[in-house]
Phi, psi and omega in degrees: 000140183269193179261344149307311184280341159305308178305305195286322187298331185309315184282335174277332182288335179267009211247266180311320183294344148334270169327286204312310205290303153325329168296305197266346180285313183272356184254353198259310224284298206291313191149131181299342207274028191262325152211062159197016210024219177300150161299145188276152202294324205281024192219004194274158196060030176065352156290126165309196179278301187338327197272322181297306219292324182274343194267342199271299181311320201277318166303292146358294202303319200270002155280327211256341173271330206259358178226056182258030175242027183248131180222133176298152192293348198226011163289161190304128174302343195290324191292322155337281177344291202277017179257336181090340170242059196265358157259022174294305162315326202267295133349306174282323192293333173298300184311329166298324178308304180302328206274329176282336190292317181318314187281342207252327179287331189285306195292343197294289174324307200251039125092023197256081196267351183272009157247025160260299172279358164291315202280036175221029171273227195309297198298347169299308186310310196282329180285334161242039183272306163301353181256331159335284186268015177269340212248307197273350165302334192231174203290345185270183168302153182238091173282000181313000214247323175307303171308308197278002158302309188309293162353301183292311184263033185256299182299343184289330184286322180301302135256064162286287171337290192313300200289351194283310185276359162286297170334293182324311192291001197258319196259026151300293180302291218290313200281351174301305179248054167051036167252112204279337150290337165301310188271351193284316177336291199279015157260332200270346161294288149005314166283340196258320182302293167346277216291337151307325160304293189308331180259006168299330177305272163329273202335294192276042158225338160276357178269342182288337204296310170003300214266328187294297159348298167289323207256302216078024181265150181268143167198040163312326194271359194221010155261343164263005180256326185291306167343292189298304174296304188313270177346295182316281158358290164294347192272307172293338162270002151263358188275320194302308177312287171344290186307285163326314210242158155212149182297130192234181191228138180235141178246139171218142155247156190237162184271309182206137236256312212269143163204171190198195177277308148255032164227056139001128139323126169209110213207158155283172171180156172223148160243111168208117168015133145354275156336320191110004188260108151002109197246084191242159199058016146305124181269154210198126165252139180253110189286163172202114169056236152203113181199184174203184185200154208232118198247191158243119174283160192265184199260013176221029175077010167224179230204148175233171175185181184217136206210136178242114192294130177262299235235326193303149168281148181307341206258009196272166207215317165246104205275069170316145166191136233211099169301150174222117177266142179297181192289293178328328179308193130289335183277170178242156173306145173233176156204136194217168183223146156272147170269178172214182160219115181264146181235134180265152200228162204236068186296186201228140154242138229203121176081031170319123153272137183211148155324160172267323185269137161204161182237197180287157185034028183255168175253149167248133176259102190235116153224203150158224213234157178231098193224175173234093204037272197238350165288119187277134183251134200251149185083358177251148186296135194235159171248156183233098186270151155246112163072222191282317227240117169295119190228023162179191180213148166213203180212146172270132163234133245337081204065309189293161183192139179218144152253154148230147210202134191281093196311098182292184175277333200300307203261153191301169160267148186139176153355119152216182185241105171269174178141194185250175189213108169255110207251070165283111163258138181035035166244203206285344176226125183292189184267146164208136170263163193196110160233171167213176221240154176187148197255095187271114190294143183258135191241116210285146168215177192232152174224127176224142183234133150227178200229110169216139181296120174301107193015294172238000191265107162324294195280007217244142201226132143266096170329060220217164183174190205202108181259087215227146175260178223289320199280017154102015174281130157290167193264146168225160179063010171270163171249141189263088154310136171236127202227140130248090174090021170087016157266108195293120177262339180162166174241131157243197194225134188282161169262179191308321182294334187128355203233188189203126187217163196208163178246154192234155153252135177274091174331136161323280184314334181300293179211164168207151207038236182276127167265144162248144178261128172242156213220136176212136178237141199234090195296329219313151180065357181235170167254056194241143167285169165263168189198133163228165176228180172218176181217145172223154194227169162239106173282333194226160160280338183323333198254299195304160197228352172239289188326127184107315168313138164313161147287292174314350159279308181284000155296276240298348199247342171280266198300001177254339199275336192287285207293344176291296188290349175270352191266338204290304193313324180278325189274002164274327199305321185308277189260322214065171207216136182280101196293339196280311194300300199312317169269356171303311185311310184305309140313285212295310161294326189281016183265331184285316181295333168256359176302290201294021205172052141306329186308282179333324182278334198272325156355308184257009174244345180276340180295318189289307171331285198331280179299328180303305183269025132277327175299325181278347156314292173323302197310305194290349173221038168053031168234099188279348173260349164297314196301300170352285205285351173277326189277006163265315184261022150296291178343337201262299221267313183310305200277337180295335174265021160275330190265287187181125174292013195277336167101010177274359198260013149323298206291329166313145166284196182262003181263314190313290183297346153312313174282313162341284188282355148290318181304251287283321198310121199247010181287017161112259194258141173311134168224172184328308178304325213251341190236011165274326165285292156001300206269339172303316189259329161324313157326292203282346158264022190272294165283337153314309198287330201251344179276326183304271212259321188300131157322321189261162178272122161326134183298107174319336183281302157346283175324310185294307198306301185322297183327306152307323169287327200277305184325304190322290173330290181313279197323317158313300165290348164293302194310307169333295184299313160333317210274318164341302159286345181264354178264010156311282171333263196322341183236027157252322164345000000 
């Protein structure tokens, strides 16, 4: 060697060890994540994991002291279990239970109703939901169904309670400034509220009996409080009564005990006062079993009348009936019973109308007729079917009955039975169905999505989108898939407007650098077509090499790449650089950057299949510009990371990525393949631009050739990527 040339190496190796130590001084400077990225969370700030993990550990614990009579609502119960302490849990929370009914009969006496119904609200509720699965988790009785009765008739009585002394204080004032119809009104509210305490009363003092029996908890102190309201209550609404009212007596006679629907009840009756005095010249309602009916009473109170049974079960033996005084009367209610033996009858429905056609969100109108031989029948309830599905409701009045009714997406398209349903068992009138054949037309619809990353969280996604039929009425209440990389991130559900919205995590595996979100409404079983759409987001910085980067990476990497080209630029003066070596490197690196990153390669052709074969779906249900525009954006997503993976040319119009990706081609002089793809992808856009924007439609046949074109493309560009990869391998041969 000579010693010039010992000197100059010497002098380019130190040089060069320059660059490198500069180099690594300024990336180190900008932030490691400049080549390694975010730090892993069990390292960050240079504490090891161990430390996070016990610091973490420590924290856990000093929450779980510092709140430990708090149980979260949804934690697992195994995890109690595995504390040893679920049934301790199971125990306290019953005892919170007891303490709420206890608190809410106590604040109830001392007339405090809003914290009497607070402690049997929300917080009854949320303890006895927690005790519900700690209690079924474990070997003991399970009191949740006792507890949540208890509950139910507690609040029901607390304002029961509330409204009887709010009334009581209205029919103070009214009767103070001598309005004696106002106050006779609000006594007779009084009355009906009284006897809902009362029996509200009972119910919830035999579930306390109930709950002691079981529990072994005491709640004597909160059965003497109910007790204590109850009594007060009855003593002041007989004093009201007393004062308002005066009492009556009802007498019926029946012609004959078998009766039915076309053989009526037909009975006598007297009404008259406590005392015995004739309650005469009156109009009167009579409730009977149940329906009722309205006579004249006579100048010595009596009255005859006629009732034909719809609804009583076949099996009633004793036939109720309940003089009902207007609010304004003076009198109080009376009531008796008959026996009867009911016999059941087969009504007929008759002259049914029905649409011949109907879709999703159209009204149907459906009537006709309800009778029992030449009798028409009245007051009774009908359903309104589609298919399967009961989809409104109506009633007969004086037999006749017409609905209109709102067409849901639930029953399928095709064939169906639309009509009415009387779905009576064993009562005085049998059940009878009534339908006609009607045609549920299938209703085309668009699903549109966008996509944007939540703030600084790479993977974290926010969703929103719209489920609308062609002619823009929204859809509510369908569920909506949302798919990445052939993974379901979730189903939502539309609201009353059409839209939907979800926040999703984008699985690793899924996507990387732009990612697409695809929104799929899945028609199978309604009469709505299916349809998706897509969105592309940029979930990870992982795959990329611009987009996304912080600012303080691109100084450092900016100012580290400058000081790199003036030491490279002195050390070529120096020594110089072999251009055949500069670009072996180069080729080499870019074989390691697609080795090492395959997910990114295989990404935009599984997006692409994936739509295409919605698209050829669409075609297959006679909509060719749907199929059109999905199969320009498989095309956009197989071809775009031929123009740049950085992920700008989304952003492109559809003539723009057509030129683009013709300039971009980079295999040398045009050879067949380069000018059949060139003519290929001009087709589909070509028709896309006319499917898109043009007044006239693409052509099913049009469409299959797109379809085909796009398939050819994908297929090409797969095959590409294979040879891509394989021609490192092939030229280290």
């Amino acid at each position: 060697m000579y010693p010039g040339h010992e000197r100059e190496g010497v002098s380019d190796s130190r040089a060069g060890s320059a660059v490198f130590v500069t180099v690594l001084l300024v990336l180190a400077s900008s932030g490691t994540g400049v080549l390694a990225g975010p730090p892993p969370a069990s390292h960050a700030s240079g504490v090891p994991g161990s430390a996070v993990e016990i610091s973490q550990s420590r924290l856990l614990q000093a929450a779980d002291d510092a709140d430990a009579n708090v149980t979260p609502r949804h934690r697992n119960p195994r995890e109690y279990d595995a504390d040893g302490d679920l049934e301790a849990l199971e125990g306290r929370l019953l005892t919170r239970l007891v303490d709420d009914l206890e608190g809410s009969a106590l604040s109830l006496e001392d007339e405090d109703y809003q914290r009497a119904a607070r402690s049997v609200d929300e917080s009854y509720a949320d303890s006895l939901d927690r005790y519900a699965e700690i209690a079924a988790a474990t070997a003991g009785e399970n009191d949740a169904a006792l507890f949540e009765l208890a509950g139910e008739s507690q609040g029901r009585i607390v304002e029961a309670v509330r409204r009887y002394n709010e009334t009581k204080a209205e029919y103070e004032r009214a009767r103070a400034a001598g309005d004696e119809g106002r106050a006779r009104s609000l006594a007779r509210d009084l009355e009906t509220l009284a006897t809902s305490i009362n029996e509200s009363s009972r119910e919830l003092r035999a579930t306390y009996d109930d709950l002691e029996a079981a529990t072994d908890e005491n709640l004597s102190s909160a059965d003497a409080a109910i007790e204590t309201v109850t009594e007060e209550i009855r003593a002041e609404q007989a004093t009201i009564r007393e004062t308002e009212f005066v009492a009556t007596t009802l007498t019926v006679d029946a012609e004959r005990e078998t009766i039915s629907f076309s053989e009526p009840l037909t009975a006598t009756g007297q009404l008259r006062t406590a005392t015995g005095r004739p309650v005469g010249s009156e109009t009167i309602r009579l409730a009977v079993g149940n329906g009722s009916v309205r006579t004249e009473t006579a100048a010595d109170g009596s009255f005859a009348f006629e009732y034909r049974p719809t609804a009583e079960p076949v099996s009633t033996e004793r036939l109720a009936i309940e003089y009902v005084p207007a609010n304004e009367s003076l009198y109080l209610g009376s009531e008796t019973a008959v026996d009867v033996s009911i016999e059941q009858d087969d009504p007929t429905v008759s002259g049914l109308e029905t649409p011949a056609e109907i879709a999703y969100g159209e009204t149907a109108t459906v009537g006709g007729d309800l009778h029992v031989g030449e009798t028409p029948v009245d007051g009774v309830p009908l359903a309104v079917t589609l298919g399967d599905e009961r989809i409104g409701r109506t009633e007969t009045a004086d037999g006749s009955f017409e609905a209109a009714v709102e067409v849901p997406a639930t029953v399928p398209d095709g064939e169906r039975e639309l009509g009415v349903r009387l779905g009576y068992e064993d009562r005085a009138l049998a059940g009878t169905t009534a339908t006609t054949d009607v045609t549920v037309r299938e209703t085309e619809v668009d699903v549109t999505v966008s996509a944007t990353r939540v703030g600084d969280a790479e993977r974290t996604v926010a969703v929103d989108g719209t489920l609308e039929t062609a002619a823009g009425s929204p859809v509510a209440g369908r569920p909506v898939r949302l798919d990445a990389g052939g993974t379901t991130l979730e189903t939502v559900t539309t609201a009353a407007d059409g839209s939907f919205s979800a926040t999703v995590a984008v699985p690793a595996g899924a996507a990387n650098g732009d990612g697409t979100i695809v929104a799929t409404y899945d028609g199978s079983g309604s009469n709505l077509a299916s349809d998706t759409a897509a969105a592309t987001v940029t979930v990870s910085t992982e795959a990329r090499s611009w987009w996304g980067v912080p600012a303080w990476v691109w100084l450092g990497v900016g100012g580290g790449l400058l000081i790199l080209l003036g030491a490279t630029v002195f050390v070529w003066r120096r020594r110089g650089r072999s251009p055949r070596s500069s670009q072996s490197a180069s080729i080499g690196d870019a074989a390691t950057d697609t080795a090492t990153n395959p997910a990114a390669e295989r990404s935009g052709t599984e997006i692409a299949d994936a739509v295409l074969d919605h698209g050829r779906d669409a075609l297959s249900r006679g909509r060719p510009n749907r199929a059109v525009e999905l199969a320009y954006t498989a095309v956009r997503h197989a071809l775009s990371d031929r123009i740049d993976a950085g992920g700008a040319s989304t952003a492109l119009t559809h003539w723009e990525f057509y030129r683009r990706w013709t300039d971009r081609r980079v295999d040398g002089a045009d050879s067949d393949d380069d000018t059949v793809d060139r003519a290929l992808l001009r087709t589909v856009t070509e028709r896309y631009e006319r499917a898109t924007f043009d007044v006239t439609d693409v052509s099913s046949a049009e469409a299959e050739r797109v379809l085909e074109a796009v398939g050819q493309l994908c297929d090409r560009r797969t095959d590409d990527d294979r040879g891509a990869r394989s021609e490192p391998t092939d030229r280290g041969g």
